[in-house]
PDB file of C-alpha atoms in Angstrom:
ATOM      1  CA  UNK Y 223      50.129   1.079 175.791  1.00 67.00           C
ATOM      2  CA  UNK Y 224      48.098  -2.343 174.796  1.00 72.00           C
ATOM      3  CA  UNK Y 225      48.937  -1.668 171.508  1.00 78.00           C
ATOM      4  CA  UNK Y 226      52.825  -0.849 171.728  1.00 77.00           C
ATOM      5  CA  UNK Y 227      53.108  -4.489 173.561  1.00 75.00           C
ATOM      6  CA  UNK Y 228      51.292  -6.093 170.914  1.00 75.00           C
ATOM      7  CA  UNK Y 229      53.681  -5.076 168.696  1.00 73.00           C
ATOM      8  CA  UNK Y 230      56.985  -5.839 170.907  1.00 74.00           C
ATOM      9  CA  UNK Y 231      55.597  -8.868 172.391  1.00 79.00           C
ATOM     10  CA  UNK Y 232      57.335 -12.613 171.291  1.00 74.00           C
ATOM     11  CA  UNK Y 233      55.035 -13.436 168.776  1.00 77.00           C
ATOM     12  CA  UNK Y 234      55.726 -10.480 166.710  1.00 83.00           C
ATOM     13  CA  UNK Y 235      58.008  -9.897 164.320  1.00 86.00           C
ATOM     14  CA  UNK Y 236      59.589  -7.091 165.912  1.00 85.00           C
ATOM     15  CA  UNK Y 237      59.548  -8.832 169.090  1.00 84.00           C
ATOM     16  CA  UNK Y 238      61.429 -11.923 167.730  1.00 88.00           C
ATOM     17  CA  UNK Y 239      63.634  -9.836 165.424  1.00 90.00           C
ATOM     18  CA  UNK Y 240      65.202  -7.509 168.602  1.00 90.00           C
ATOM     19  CA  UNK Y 241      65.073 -11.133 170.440  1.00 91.00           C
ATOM     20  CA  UNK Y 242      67.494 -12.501 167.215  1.00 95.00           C
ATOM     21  CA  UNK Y 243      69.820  -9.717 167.480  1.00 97.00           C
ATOM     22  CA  UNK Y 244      70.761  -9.511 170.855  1.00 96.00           C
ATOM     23  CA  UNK Y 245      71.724 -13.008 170.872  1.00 97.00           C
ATOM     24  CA  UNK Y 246      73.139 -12.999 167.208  1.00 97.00           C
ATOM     25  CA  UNK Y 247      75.643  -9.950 169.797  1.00 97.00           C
ATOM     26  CA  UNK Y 248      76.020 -12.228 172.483  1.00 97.00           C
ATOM     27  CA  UNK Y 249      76.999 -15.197 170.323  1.00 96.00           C
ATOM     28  CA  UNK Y 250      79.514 -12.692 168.660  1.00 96.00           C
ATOM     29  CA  UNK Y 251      80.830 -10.967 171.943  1.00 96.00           C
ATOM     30  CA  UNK Y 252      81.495 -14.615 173.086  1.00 95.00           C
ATOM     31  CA  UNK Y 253      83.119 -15.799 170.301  1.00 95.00           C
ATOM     32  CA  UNK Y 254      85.866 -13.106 170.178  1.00 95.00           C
ATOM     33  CA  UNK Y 255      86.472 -12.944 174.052  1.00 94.00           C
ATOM     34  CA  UNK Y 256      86.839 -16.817 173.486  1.00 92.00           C
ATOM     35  CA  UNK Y 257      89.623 -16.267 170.400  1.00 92.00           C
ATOM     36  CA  UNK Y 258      91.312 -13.286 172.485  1.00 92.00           C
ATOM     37  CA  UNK Y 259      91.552 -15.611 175.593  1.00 91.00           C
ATOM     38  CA  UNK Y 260      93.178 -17.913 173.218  1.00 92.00           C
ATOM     39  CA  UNK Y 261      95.455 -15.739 172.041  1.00 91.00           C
ATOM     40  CA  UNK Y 262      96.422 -14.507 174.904  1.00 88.00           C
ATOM     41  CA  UNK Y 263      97.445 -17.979 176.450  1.00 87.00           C
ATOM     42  CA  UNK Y 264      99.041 -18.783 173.700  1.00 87.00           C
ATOM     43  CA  UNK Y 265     101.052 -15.736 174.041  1.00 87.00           C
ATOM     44  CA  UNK Y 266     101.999 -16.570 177.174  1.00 84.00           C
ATOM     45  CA  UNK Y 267     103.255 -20.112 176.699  1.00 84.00           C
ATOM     46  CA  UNK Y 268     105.380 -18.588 174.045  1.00 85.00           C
ATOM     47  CA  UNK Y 269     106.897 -16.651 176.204  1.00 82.00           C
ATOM     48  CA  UNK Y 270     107.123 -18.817 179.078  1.00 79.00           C
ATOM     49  CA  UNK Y 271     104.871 -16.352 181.203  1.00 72.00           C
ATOM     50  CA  UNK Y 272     102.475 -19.071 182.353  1.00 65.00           C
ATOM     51  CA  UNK Y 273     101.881 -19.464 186.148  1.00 66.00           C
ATOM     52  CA  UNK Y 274     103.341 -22.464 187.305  1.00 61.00           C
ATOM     53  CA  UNK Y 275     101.223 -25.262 189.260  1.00 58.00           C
ATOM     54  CA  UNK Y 276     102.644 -26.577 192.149  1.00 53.00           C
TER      55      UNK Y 276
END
């Protein structure tokens, strides 16, 4: 067990490279639900769907 946390701990290479990927995904997952969101309000405006403030 000592030895499998060695080699998944932070200052391994393993360690940092699943560290890198998972936020290399987040980044990614967050930058297209950003550009869909976009869309999608842009959509809207378009076509006058927007909710109105009062």
């Amino acid at each position: 067990m000592g030895d499998l946390w060695l080699s998944l701990s932070w200052g391994s290479p393993i360690g940092l490279a699943i560290f890198f990927v998972g936020l290399g995904g987040m980044v990614y997952l967050f930058s297209k639900a950003d550009e869909i969101s976009k869309r999608t309000k842009a959509f809207a405006k378009e076509k006058g769907l927007e909710k109105k403030k009062e």
